[in-house]
Amino acid sequence: MADPNGVICLGEALIDRLGPLGGDPARDQPVDDRLGGAPANVACGLARLGTTVAFVGRVGGDAIGADFQHLFSQRGVDTSTLQLDPSHPTRIVLVRRSGDGERQFQGFAGDQGDGFADQALQPVALPACARWLLVGTIPLASAQSAHALLDAVAQARSQGIALALDVNWRPTFWDPAADPVAGPTQAAQSAIRPLLEQAALIKLAREEALWFFAGDDPRVISSGLPQRPDVVVTDGSAPVRWCIGGTSGIQPALSPPQVVDTTGAGDAFTAGLLHRWLAPVAERLRFAAACGALVCAGAGGIDPQPTEAQVEAFLGGVS
């Protein structure tokens, strides 16, 4: 990886097992298994858009792990730091979908009693010459993957690589028995806070902003952190609010051609934002919003990801 504008995505690669609309993916059929995981989604989205990207993560030495290797190779994602685990399986996340395509994570499948491959992530030397290290908070939920994530953050800091944090709060990863809509515990907030205080860019959903900052104004969030990061707050189909480079604004959500599944919409938004980071702020936010909208028109978080040309064509038809 030798692109100074490239991105390193670190974290989970897993299966999203989508249940039938309105059904339970643990018992109802048919289910739809889709390769996913927020950092893997962002990596694939960036690669499809044309950004040089590497993925740091760990998958099982199983059929799902082989599928990820094929996917990353097909997309052009650098997998020199992808780890294969000989004893832990790739995680399967059960995703309940409502009739209108909204989703809720409700548990896992495939555990053989010793955890999943993503929880066993080992520290690695980061690829050189990248602009961003993109991480989420899920690796912090397990001791070994937390160690690997924090090691990568320290490397990035020493190499001058900016940290981008997609909060991506998922209580089920911290406690499988937790309510899927519960906010972070005090222990989780304490684990996550150091990332919030180091990130140059923080992307979070409105409910996450309320949990972690007791407010959803990106200007207030930015001014309350020591490094004054850029902050982007998403809110489903409501406008995106942002504070970037000391200025703030609103980007209206764009309507997709149809809504099949909202899984991965936020990840596509993040990919679009990083891909267009050097563009004027309003342009990069509009491009990111288009990426998020287009992903909702297909199932899963990766297959419907658009190319740059598809995004431009979509934006050309939006008033």
mmCIF file of C-alpha atoms in Angstrom:
data_model
loop_
_atom_site.group_PDB
_atom_site.id
_atom_site.type_symbol
_atom_site.label_atom_id
_atom_site.label_comp_id
_atom_site.label_asym_id
_atom_site.label_seq_id
_atom_site.Cartn_x
_atom_site.Cartn_y
_atom_site.Cartn_z
ATOM 1 C CA MET A 1 0.000 0.000 0.000
ATOM 2 C CA ALA A 2 1.834 3.100 -1.229
ATOM 3 C CA ASP A 3 -0.954 5.632 -1.712
ATOM 4 C CA PRO A 4 -0.580 8.648 0.620
ATOM 5 C CA ASN A 5 -4.346 9.162 0.341
ATOM 6 C CA GLY A 6 -5.126 5.540 1.175
ATOM 7 C CA VAL A 7 -7.151 4.139 4.066
ATOM 8 C CA ILE A 8 -6.505 1.278 6.482
ATOM 9 C CA CYS A 9 -9.695 -0.296 7.848
ATOM 10 C CA LEU A 10 -9.322 -2.326 11.058
ATOM 11 C CA GLY A 11 -11.910 -4.511 12.725
ATOM 12 C CA GLU A 12 -14.515 -7.165 12.171
ATOM 13 C CA ALA A 13 -15.368 -9.091 9.014
ATOM 14 C CA LEU A 14 -18.402 -11.301 9.578
ATOM 15 C CA ILE A 15 -21.669 -12.638 8.223
ATOM 16 C CA ASP A 16 -24.882 -10.640 8.549
ATOM 17 C CA ARG A 17 -27.618 -13.283 8.637
ATOM 18 C CA LEU A 18 -30.659 -11.320 7.506
ATOM 19 C CA GLY A 19 -33.937 -12.773 8.639
ATOM 20 C CA PRO A 20 -37.080 -12.605 6.501
ATOM 21 C CA LEU A 21 -38.847 -9.253 6.767
ATOM 22 C CA GLY A 22 -40.639 -9.216 10.097
ATOM 23 C CA GLY A 23 -39.219 -12.635 11.044
ATOM 24 C CA ASP A 24 -36.611 -14.055 13.425
ATOM 25 C CA PRO A 25 -33.278 -14.984 11.774
ATOM 26 C CA ALA A 26 -32.641 -17.557 14.514
ATOM 27 C CA ARG A 27 -35.613 -19.710 13.499
ATOM 28 C CA ASP A 28 -37.524 -18.321 10.524
ATOM 29 C CA GLN A 29 -36.739 -19.028 6.887
ATOM 30 C CA PRO A 30 -35.529 -18.012 4.466
ATOM 31 C CA VAL A 31 -32.434 -16.278 5.807
ATOM 32 C CA ASP A 32 -30.025 -14.334 3.637
ATOM 33 C CA ASP A 33 -26.341 -14.575 4.608
ATOM 34 C CA ARG A 34 -24.314 -11.548 3.542
ATOM 35 C CA LEU A 35 -20.645 -10.772 4.059
ATOM 36 C CA GLY A 36 -20.390 -7.727 6.301
ATOM 37 C CA GLY A 37 -18.917 -6.101 9.381
ATOM 38 C CA ALA A 38 -18.572 -2.309 9.434
ATOM 39 C CA PRO A 39 -14.802 -2.035 8.732
ATOM 40 C CA ALA A 40 -15.026 -4.706 6.013
ATOM 41 C CA ASN A 41 -17.998 -2.876 4.505
ATOM 42 C CA VAL A 42 -16.089 0.410 4.467
ATOM 43 C CA ALA A 43 -13.008 -1.247 2.961
ATOM 44 C CA CYS A 44 -15.045 -2.785 0.148
ATOM 45 C CA GLY A 45 -16.936 0.463 -0.418
ATOM 46 C CA LEU A 46 -13.708 2.451 -0.665
ATOM 47 C CA ALA A 47 -12.182 -0.059 -3.069
ATOM 48 C CA ARG A 48 -15.240 0.028 -5.322
ATOM 49 C CA LEU A 49 -15.077 3.825 -5.372
ATOM 50 C CA GLY A 50 -11.404 3.691 -6.329
ATOM 51 C CA THR A 51 -9.558 4.500 -3.092
ATOM 52 C CA THR A 52 -6.518 2.413 -2.169
ATOM 53 C CA VAL A 53 -7.444 0.482 0.963
ATOM 54 C CA ALA A 54 -6.037 -2.242 3.216
ATOM 55 C CA PHE A 55 -7.988 -4.396 5.649
ATOM 56 C CA VAL A 56 -6.642 -5.431 9.060
ATOM 57 C CA GLY A 57 -8.787 -8.167 10.561
ATOM 58 C CA ARG A 58 -9.089 -11.837 11.429
ATOM 59 C CA VAL A 59 -11.437 -14.427 9.917
ATOM 60 C CA GLY A 60 -11.795 -18.126 10.482
ATOM 61 C CA GLY A 61 -10.109 -20.760 8.360
ATOM 62 C CA ASP A 62 -13.591 -21.724 7.214
ATOM 63 C CA ALA A 63 -15.802 -21.253 4.189
ATOM 64 C CA ILE A 64 -16.791 -17.752 5.289
ATOM 65 C CA GLY A 65 -13.144 -16.787 5.703
ATOM 66 C CA ALA A 66 -12.453 -18.098 2.198
ATOM 67 C CA ASP A 67 -15.377 -16.049 0.881
ATOM 68 C CA PHE A 68 -13.881 -12.927 2.432
ATOM 69 C CA GLN A 69 -10.508 -13.642 0.873
ATOM 70 C CA HIS A 70 -12.188 -13.968 -2.517
ATOM 71 C CA LEU A 71 -14.280 -10.819 -1.991
ATOM 72 C CA PHE A 72 -11.327 -8.685 -0.932
ATOM 73 C CA SER A 73 -9.250 -9.971 -3.838
ATOM 74 C CA GLN A 74 -12.082 -9.281 -6.267
ATOM 75 C CA ARG A 75 -12.540 -5.732 -4.958
ATOM 76 C CA GLY A 76 -8.816 -4.989 -4.865
ATOM 77 C CA VAL A 77 -8.511 -4.622 -1.093
ATOM 78 C CA ASP A 78 -4.966 -5.141 0.233
ATOM 79 C CA THR A 79 -5.120 -8.283 2.402
ATOM 80 C CA SER A 80 -1.469 -8.483 3.439
ATOM 81 C CA THR A 81 -2.647 -7.889 7.027
ATOM 82 C CA LEU A 82 -5.678 -10.206 6.910
ATOM 83 C CA GLN A 83 -5.293 -13.008 9.484
ATOM 84 C CA LEU A 84 -6.689 -16.543 9.175
ATOM 85 C CA ASP A 85 -7.606 -18.209 12.444
ATOM 86 C CA PRO A 86 -7.186 -22.006 12.531
ATOM 87 C CA SER A 87 -9.411 -22.584 15.564
ATOM 88 C CA HIS A 88 -11.985 -19.791 15.892
ATOM 89 C CA PRO A 89 -14.840 -19.472 13.374
ATOM 90 C CA THR A 90 -15.883 -16.340 11.536
ATOM 91 C CA ARG A 91 -18.707 -14.664 13.437
ATOM 92 C CA ILE A 92 -22.317 -14.844 12.230
ATOM 93 C CA VAL A 93 -24.549 -11.976 13.371
ATOM 94 C CA LEU A 94 -28.308 -12.487 13.462
ATOM 95 C CA VAL A 95 -30.065 -9.455 11.962
ATOM 96 C CA ARG A 96 -33.783 -8.970 12.458
ATOM 97 C CA ARG A 97 -35.402 -6.841 9.742
ATOM 98 C CA SER A 98 -38.666 -4.957 10.085
ATOM 99 C CA GLY A 99 -41.136 -4.733 7.256
ATOM 100 C CA ASP A 100 -39.642 -1.427 6.093
ATOM 101 C CA GLY A 101 -36.071 -2.760 5.983
ATOM 102 C CA GLU A 102 -34.791 -1.331 9.288
ATOM 103 C CA ARG A 103 -32.546 -3.770 11.136
ATOM 104 C CA GLN A 104 -31.644 -4.818 14.681
ATOM 105 C CA PHE A 105 -28.752 -7.019 15.780
ATOM 106 C CA GLN A 106 -30.027 -9.711 18.100
ATOM 107 C CA GLY A 107 -27.245 -12.253 18.723
ATOM 108 C CA PHE A 108 -24.749 -14.596 17.114
ATOM 109 C CA ALA A 109 -24.445 -18.048 15.573
ATOM 110 C CA GLY A 110 -21.492 -20.314 14.895
ATOM 111 C CA ASP A 111 -19.716 -20.056 18.266
ATOM 112 C CA GLN A 112 -18.126 -23.368 19.236
ATOM 113 C CA GLY A 113 -17.630 -22.278 22.843
ATOM 114 C CA ASP A 114 -14.330 -20.436 22.457
ATOM 115 C CA GLY A 115 -15.330 -17.192 20.777
ATOM 116 C CA PHE A 116 -14.921 -15.892 17.248
ATOM 117 C CA ALA A 117 -11.961 -15.129 15.014
ATOM 118 C CA ASP A 118 -12.422 -11.358 15.136
ATOM 119 C CA GLN A 119 -12.031 -11.464 18.932
ATOM 120 C CA ALA A 120 -8.586 -13.051 18.535
ATOM 121 C CA LEU A 121 -7.115 -10.310 16.304
ATOM 122 C CA GLN A 122 -3.340 -10.048 16.743
ATOM 123 C CA PRO A 123 -1.275 -6.836 16.472
ATOM 124 C CA VAL A 124 0.303 -6.261 13.055
ATOM 125 C CA ALA A 125 2.537 -3.656 11.456
ATOM 126 C CA LEU A 126 0.329 -1.185 9.611
ATOM 127 C CA PRO A 127 0.849 -0.680 5.885
ATOM 128 C CA ALA A 128 2.804 2.486 5.136
ATOM 129 C CA CYS A 129 1.681 5.660 3.364
ATOM 130 C CA ALA A 130 -1.960 5.977 4.355
ATOM 131 C CA ARG A 131 -3.953 9.085 5.225
ATOM 132 C CA TRP A 132 -6.470 7.377 7.532
ATOM 133 C CA LEU A 133 -6.814 4.508 9.978
ATOM 134 C CA LEU A 134 -10.550 3.768 10.187
ATOM 135 C CA VAL A 135 -11.741 1.853 13.264
ATOM 136 C CA GLY A 136 -14.922 1.158 15.170
ATOM 137 C CA THR A 137 -15.483 0.318 18.817
ATOM 138 C CA ILE A 138 -16.437 -3.369 18.539
ATOM 139 C CA PRO A 139 -12.842 -4.694 18.899
ATOM 140 C CA LEU A 140 -12.708 -3.005 22.316
ATOM 141 C CA ALA A 141 -15.339 -5.468 23.565
ATOM 142 C CA SER A 142 -12.792 -8.333 23.673
ATOM 143 C CA ALA A 143 -9.397 -8.194 25.413
ATOM 144 C CA GLN A 144 -7.228 -9.528 22.578
ATOM 145 C CA SER A 145 -8.802 -7.518 19.770
ATOM 146 C CA ALA A 146 -8.769 -4.423 22.007
ATOM 147 C CA HIS A 147 -5.010 -4.861 22.438
ATOM 148 C CA ALA A 148 -4.554 -5.148 18.665
ATOM 149 C CA LEU A 149 -6.705 -2.066 17.992
ATOM 150 C CA LEU A 150 -4.899 0.104 20.541
ATOM 151 C CA ASP A 151 -1.547 -1.043 19.167
ATOM 152 C CA ALA A 152 -2.642 0.033 15.686
ATOM 153 C CA VAL A 153 -3.838 3.404 16.980
ATOM 154 C CA ALA A 154 -0.433 3.966 18.608
ATOM 155 C CA GLN A 155 1.316 3.043 15.348
ATOM 156 C CA ALA A 156 -0.900 5.406 13.395
ATOM 157 C CA ARG A 157 -0.132 8.238 15.789
ATOM 158 C CA SER A 158 3.617 7.658 15.479
ATOM 159 C CA GLN A 159 3.370 7.516 11.666
ATOM 160 C CA GLY A 160 1.209 10.610 11.278
ATOM 161 C CA ILE A 161 -1.820 8.621 10.094
ATOM 162 C CA ALA A 162 -5.093 10.314 11.105
ATOM 163 C CA LEU A 163 -7.603 8.286 13.133
ATOM 164 C CA ALA A 164 -11.177 8.078 11.843
ATOM 165 C CA LEU A 165 -13.659 6.602 14.334
ATOM 166 C CA ASP A 166 -17.085 5.256 13.444
ATOM 167 C CA VAL A 167 -18.527 4.708 16.914
ATOM 168 C CA ASN A 168 -20.842 1.900 15.723
ATOM 169 C CA TRP A 169 -22.138 1.061 19.220
ATOM 170 C CA ARG A 170 -23.501 -2.512 19.275
ATOM 171 C CA PRO A 171 -24.360 -3.692 22.814
ATOM 172 C CA THR A 172 -24.731 -7.335 21.759
ATOM 173 C CA PHE A 173 -20.987 -7.551 21.041
ATOM 174 C CA TRP A 174 -20.191 -6.434 24.578
ATOM 175 C CA ASP A 175 -22.820 -8.627 26.213
ATOM 176 C CA PRO A 176 -24.775 -11.195 24.144
ATOM 177 C CA ALA A 177 -27.620 -10.963 26.670
ATOM 178 C CA ALA A 178 -27.888 -7.175 26.417
ATOM 179 C CA ASP A 179 -30.942 -5.431 25.024
ATOM 180 C CA PRO A 180 -30.060 -4.733 21.354
ATOM 181 C CA VAL A 181 -31.122 -1.078 21.801
ATOM 182 C CA ALA A 182 -29.341 -0.487 25.131
ATOM 183 C CA GLY A 183 -26.856 2.322 25.505
ATOM 184 C CA PRO A 184 -23.225 1.858 26.580
ATOM 185 C CA THR A 185 -22.399 0.836 30.122
ATOM 186 C CA GLN A 186 -19.986 2.901 32.172
ATOM 187 C CA ALA A 187 -17.272 0.305 31.514
ATOM 188 C CA ALA A 188 -17.848 0.525 27.758
ATOM 189 C CA GLN A 189 -17.813 4.315 27.833
ATOM 190 C CA SER A 190 -14.506 4.249 29.718
ATOM 191 C CA ALA A 191 -13.003 1.882 27.127
ATOM 192 C CA ILE A 192 -14.228 3.974 24.191
ATOM 193 C CA ARG A 193 -13.414 7.442 25.544
ATOM 194 C CA PRO A 194 -9.665 7.322 24.674
ATOM 195 C CA LEU A 195 -10.559 6.753 21.001
ATOM 196 C CA LEU A 196 -12.969 9.679 21.070
ATOM 197 C CA GLU A 197 -10.138 11.829 22.461
ATOM 198 C CA GLN A 198 -7.666 10.835 19.740
ATOM 199 C CA ALA A 199 -9.776 10.708 16.571
ATOM 200 C CA ALA A 200 -9.390 13.390 13.917
ATOM 201 C CA LEU A 201 -12.794 12.422 12.491
ATOM 202 C CA ILE A 202 -15.726 11.005 14.464
ATOM 203 C CA LYS A 203 -18.807 9.676 12.714
ATOM 204 C CA LEU A 204 -21.685 8.682 14.950
ATOM 205 C CA ALA A 205 -25.438 8.223 14.879
ATOM 206 C CA ARG A 206 -27.644 10.673 16.751
ATOM 207 C CA GLU A 207 -28.485 8.159 19.488
ATOM 208 C CA GLU A 208 -24.769 7.480 19.949
ATOM 209 C CA ALA A 209 -24.133 11.216 20.287
ATOM 210 C CA LEU A 210 -26.764 11.407 23.000
ATOM 211 C CA TRP A 211 -25.293 8.425 24.847
ATOM 212 C CA PHE A 212 -21.672 9.534 24.735
ATOM 213 C CA PHE A 213 -22.015 13.330 24.780
ATOM 214 C CA ALA A 214 -25.508 14.037 26.172
ATOM 215 C CA GLY A 215 -26.216 16.066 23.049
ATOM 216 C CA ASP A 216 -26.246 15.778 19.266
ATOM 217 C CA ASP A 217 -24.777 19.100 18.106
ATOM 218 C CA PRO A 218 -21.548 18.283 16.237
ATOM 219 C CA ARG A 219 -20.114 21.725 17.048
ATOM 220 C CA VAL A 220 -20.560 21.138 20.769
ATOM 221 C CA ILE A 221 -19.173 17.609 20.530
ATOM 222 C CA SER A 222 -16.085 18.838 18.692
ATOM 223 C CA SER A 223 -15.442 21.749 21.047
ATOM 224 C CA GLY A 224 -15.761 19.441 24.046
ATOM 225 C CA LEU A 225 -12.902 17.175 22.961
ATOM 226 C CA PRO A 226 -9.247 18.144 23.389
ATOM 227 C CA GLN A 227 -8.256 17.638 19.738
ATOM 228 C CA ARG A 228 -11.310 19.466 18.265
ATOM 229 C CA PRO A 229 -12.086 16.706 15.750
ATOM 230 C CA ASP A 230 -14.290 16.855 12.701
ATOM 231 C CA VAL A 231 -17.678 15.408 13.701
ATOM 232 C CA VAL A 232 -20.472 13.998 11.551
ATOM 233 C CA VAL A 233 -23.809 13.012 13.115
ATOM 234 C CA THR A 234 -26.177 10.840 11.088
ATOM 235 C CA ASP A 235 -29.834 10.242 11.911
ATOM 236 C CA GLY A 236 -31.382 7.658 9.595
ATOM 237 C CA SER A 237 -33.445 9.424 6.956
ATOM 238 C CA ALA A 238 -33.120 12.802 8.726
ATOM 239 C CA PRO A 239 -30.455 15.314 7.617
ATOM 240 C CA VAL A 240 -26.797 14.707 8.449
ATOM 241 C CA ARG A 241 -25.308 17.373 10.720
ATOM 242 C CA TRP A 242 -21.599 18.088 10.574
ATOM 243 C CA CYS A 243 -18.789 20.226 11.929
ATOM 244 C CA ILE A 244 -15.693 20.010 9.725
ATOM 245 C CA GLY A 245 -12.715 22.321 9.753
ATOM 246 C CA GLY A 246 -14.436 24.593 12.238
ATOM 247 C CA THR A 247 -17.491 25.177 10.042
ATOM 248 C CA SER A 248 -20.831 23.415 10.360
ATOM 249 C CA GLY A 249 -23.809 22.576 8.226
ATOM 250 C CA ILE A 250 -26.561 20.155 7.298
ATOM 251 C CA GLN A 251 -26.716 17.625 4.464
ATOM 252 C CA PRO A 252 -30.251 16.429 3.693
ATOM 253 C CA ALA A 253 -30.633 12.677 3.327
ATOM 254 C CA LEU A 254 -31.093 11.500 -0.249
ATOM 255 C CA SER A 255 -33.869 9.087 -1.169
ATOM 256 C CA PRO A 256 -32.759 5.746 -2.634
ATOM 257 C CA PRO A 257 -34.489 4.329 -5.697
ATOM 258 C CA GLN A 258 -36.079 1.783 -3.330
ATOM 259 C CA VAL A 259 -35.451 0.546 0.214
ATOM 260 C CA VAL A 260 -34.658 -3.153 0.392
ATOM 261 C CA ASP A 261 -32.332 -3.226 3.397
ATOM 262 C CA THR A 262 -30.613 -0.451 5.367
ATOM 263 C CA THR A 263 -27.717 -2.678 6.464
ATOM 264 C CA GLY A 264 -24.425 -0.995 5.588
ATOM 265 C CA ALA A 265 -25.887 2.407 4.706
ATOM 266 C CA GLY A 266 -23.797 4.153 7.340
ATOM 267 C CA ASP A 267 -20.693 2.278 6.221
ATOM 268 C CA ALA A 268 -21.259 3.308 2.603
ATOM 269 C CA PHE A 269 -21.646 6.887 3.823
ATOM 270 C CA THR A 270 -18.302 6.638 5.640
ATOM 271 C CA ALA A 271 -16.618 5.183 2.561
ATOM 272 C CA GLY A 272 -17.958 7.996 0.406
ATOM 273 C CA LEU A 273 -16.862 10.618 2.909
ATOM 274 C CA LEU A 274 -13.271 9.354 3.100
ATOM 275 C CA HIS A 275 -13.111 8.791 -0.651
ATOM 276 C CA ARG A 276 -14.008 12.438 -1.339
ATOM 277 C CA TRP A 277 -12.196 13.899 1.678
ATOM 278 C CA LEU A 278 -10.102 16.327 -0.382
ATOM 279 C CA ALA A 279 -13.183 17.806 -2.083
ATOM 280 C CA PRO A 280 -15.016 20.869 -0.730
ATOM 281 C CA VAL A 281 -16.938 19.982 2.415
ATOM 282 C CA ALA A 282 -20.431 20.287 0.936
ATOM 283 C CA GLU A 283 -19.424 18.117 -2.022
ATOM 284 C CA ARG A 284 -17.950 15.356 0.131
ATOM 285 C CA LEU A 285 -21.059 15.247 2.359
ATOM 286 C CA ARG A 286 -23.423 15.096 -0.622
ATOM 287 C CA PHE A 287 -21.338 12.357 -2.232
ATOM 288 C CA ALA A 288 -21.331 10.381 1.032
ATOM 289 C CA ALA A 289 -25.104 10.749 1.382
ATOM 290 C CA ALA A 290 -25.553 9.380 -2.127
ATOM 291 C CA CYS A 291 -23.394 6.338 -1.308
ATOM 292 C CA GLY A 292 -25.525 5.627 1.760
ATOM 293 C CA ALA A 293 -28.763 5.990 -0.186
ATOM 294 C CA LEU A 294 -27.728 3.683 -3.022
ATOM 295 C CA VAL A 295 -26.761 0.832 -0.674
ATOM 296 C CA CYS A 296 -30.310 0.751 0.704
ATOM 297 C CA ALA A 297 -31.588 -0.316 -2.710
ATOM 298 C CA GLY A 298 -30.082 -3.823 -2.377
ATOM 299 C CA ALA A 299 -29.644 -6.559 0.227
ATOM 300 C CA GLY A 300 -26.599 -6.604 2.477
ATOM 301 C CA GLY A 301 -23.964 -3.987 3.106
ATOM 302 C CA ILE A 302 -21.480 -4.865 0.341
ATOM 303 C CA ASP A 303 -23.121 -6.156 -2.835
ATOM 304 C CA PRO A 304 -25.120 -2.939 -3.559
ATOM 305 C CA GLN A 305 -22.148 -0.600 -2.993
ATOM 306 C CA PRO A 306 -21.863 1.848 -5.884
ATOM 307 C CA THR A 307 -18.977 2.805 -8.121
ATOM 308 C CA GLU A 308 -17.998 6.454 -8.385
ATOM 309 C CA ALA A 309 -19.682 6.649 -11.782
ATOM 310 C CA GLN A 310 -22.933 5.272 -10.352
ATOM 311 C CA VAL A 311 -22.860 7.829 -7.551
ATOM 312 C CA GLU A 312 -22.274 10.660 -10.001
ATOM 313 C CA ALA A 313 -25.112 9.426 -12.208
ATOM 314 C CA PHE A 314 -27.449 9.265 -9.203
ATOM 315 C CA LEU A 315 -26.461 12.761 -8.077
ATOM 316 C CA GLY A 316 -26.997 14.039 -11.603
ATOM 317 C CA GLY A 317 -30.649 13.104 -11.297
ATOM 318 C CA VAL A 318 -31.133 14.623 -7.821
ATOM 319 C CA SER A 319 -32.300 18.209 -7.644
#
